[in-house]
């Protein structure tokens, strides 16, 4: 099963044109074929925003405060622990009082109750952060009135980052999206095609409209809940397929966050040391160099 992160949606108030968000995130006055006719201006970024821009320009190696969407369970929960170990503060948007209590007990974590389908909740929680990681997903269990958290929730996170000037974003989706479609066995793709389409829409928003962001997209293979092997890799091979432990995905996500080499890269995540029914041909892929 490629997808396992669960979310229960409510509704979203987000109606912002993503093109305007690009202009706001860039902090520029811009007119182009893709921009509104009226020029858009933005005041100078706050110190927190300047910190994010400073790192995007390749002059910093880590982020002081990272917003995590999807941090209450699965890959996102492990990401929180690894960020703390790396010395970052974490702000996590979670849905339940139980998750707020669990995460708030960790030194360095600010847990805020809210729903990724509520744009204002996302923006309010993210304000003050200098980087974003989103592992939101849920498939058929996260649909409300035709909206999927895999697209709408992630889109809200991306949009809020653009509005607030948080220019470092790591989006975790799945092998089977976009250019990696053909890597997925046909029988698996048929089962997952609807959710993969939603995840791909979120990828497209980030790639097409947020050209001034330092973004990275990571597409894991089949997720397994076991201890990390430390043998998993990121790769630019769009035909890479296989399994990977959630802990290894989280480790790669946090490493990629601070890697200058991952700017505007779409990377698959697999573990060559794990035997996978999806990789019957034993295909191997070249590892992407993070450093």
PDB file of N, CA and C in Angstrom, residues 2 5-6 11 17 21 73 75 89 91 144 161 176 200-201 254 287:
ATOM      1  N   UNK A   2       0.803   2.044  -1.050  1.00  0.00           N
ATOM      2  CA  UNK A   2       1.670   3.206  -1.171  1.00  0.00           C
ATOM      3  C   UNK A   2       1.231   4.341  -0.266  1.00  0.00           C
ATOM      4  N   UNK A   5      -1.227   7.743   5.143  1.00  0.00           N
ATOM      5  CA  UNK A   5      -1.420   8.850   6.061  1.00  0.00           C
ATOM      6  C   UNK A   5      -2.902   9.238   6.079  1.00  0.00           C
ATOM      7  N   UNK A   6      -3.545   9.210   7.238  1.00  0.00           N
ATOM      8  CA  UNK A   6      -4.996   9.434   7.357  1.00  0.00           C
ATOM      9  C   UNK A   6      -5.307  10.849   7.798  1.00  0.00           C
ATOM     10  N   UNK A  11     -13.924  21.500   5.778  1.00  0.00           N
ATOM     11  CA  UNK A  11     -14.116  22.309   4.576  1.00  0.00           C
ATOM     12  C   UNK A  11     -12.971  23.272   4.469  1.00  0.00           C
ATOM     13  N   UNK A  17      -5.993  32.882  -5.779  1.00  0.00           N
ATOM     14  CA  UNK A  17      -5.392  32.533  -7.057  1.00  0.00           C
ATOM     15  C   UNK A  17      -3.932  32.190  -6.838  1.00  0.00           C
ATOM     16  N   UNK A  21      -0.131  34.191  -5.403  1.00  0.00           N
ATOM     17  CA  UNK A  21       0.713  33.717  -4.328  1.00  0.00           C
ATOM     18  C   UNK A  21       2.170  33.719  -4.735  1.00  0.00           C
ATOM     19  N   UNK A  73       0.975  11.235  12.863  1.00  0.00           N
ATOM     20  CA  UNK A  73       1.129   9.789  12.682  1.00  0.00           C
ATOM     21  C   UNK A  73       1.942   9.496  11.422  1.00  0.00           C
ATOM     22  N   UNK A  75       4.636   8.769   8.569  1.00  0.00           N
ATOM     23  CA  UNK A  75       5.893   9.415   8.209  1.00  0.00           C
ATOM     24  C   UNK A  75       6.029  10.774   8.892  1.00  0.00           C
ATOM     25  N   UNK A  89      13.100  23.621  15.851  1.00  0.00           N
ATOM     26  CA  UNK A  89      11.805  23.674  16.510  1.00  0.00           C
ATOM     27  C   UNK A  89      10.751  23.217  15.504  1.00  0.00           C
ATOM     28  N   UNK A  91       6.491  23.177  14.509  1.00  0.00           N
ATOM     29  CA  UNK A  91       5.091  23.552  14.697  1.00  0.00           C
ATOM     30  C   UNK A  91       4.268  22.536  13.925  1.00  0.00           C
ATOM     31  N   UNK A 144     -14.238  14.968   1.371  1.00  0.00           N
ATOM     32  CA  UNK A 144     -15.412  15.666   1.872  1.00  0.00           C
ATOM     33  C   UNK A 144     -15.972  16.515   0.749  1.00  0.00           C
ATOM     34  N   UNK A 161       2.254  28.935   2.515  1.00  0.00           N
ATOM     35  CA  UNK A 161       3.698  29.189   2.443  1.00  0.00           C
ATOM     36  C   UNK A 161       3.985  30.343   1.497  1.00  0.00           C
ATOM     37  N   UNK A 176       4.157   6.898  -8.628  1.00  0.00           N
ATOM     38  CA  UNK A 176       2.906   6.748  -9.378  1.00  0.00           C
ATOM     39  C   UNK A 176       2.363   8.085  -9.820  1.00  0.00           C
ATOM     40  N   UNK A 200      -0.903  14.309  -7.547  1.00  0.00           N
ATOM     41  CA  UNK A 200      -0.246  14.923  -8.697  1.00  0.00           C
ATOM     42  C   UNK A 200      -0.712  16.366  -8.894  1.00  0.00           C
ATOM     43  N   UNK A 201      -1.987  16.628  -8.632  1.00  0.00           N
ATOM     44  CA  UNK A 201      -2.488  18.005  -8.726  1.00  0.00           C
ATOM     45  C   UNK A 201      -1.754  18.915  -7.745  1.00  0.00           C
ATOM     46  N   UNK A 254      14.053  14.791   6.014  1.00  0.00           N
ATOM     47  CA  UNK A 254      14.762  15.772   6.836  1.00  0.00           C
ATOM     48  C   UNK A 254      16.141  16.070   6.254  1.00  0.00           C
ATOM     49  N   UNK A 287      21.618   6.413  -6.770  1.00  0.00           N
ATOM     50  CA  UNK A 287      21.245   7.263  -5.637  1.00  0.00           C
ATOM     51  C   UNK A 287      21.555   8.729  -5.937  1.00  0.00           C
TER      52      UNK A 287
END
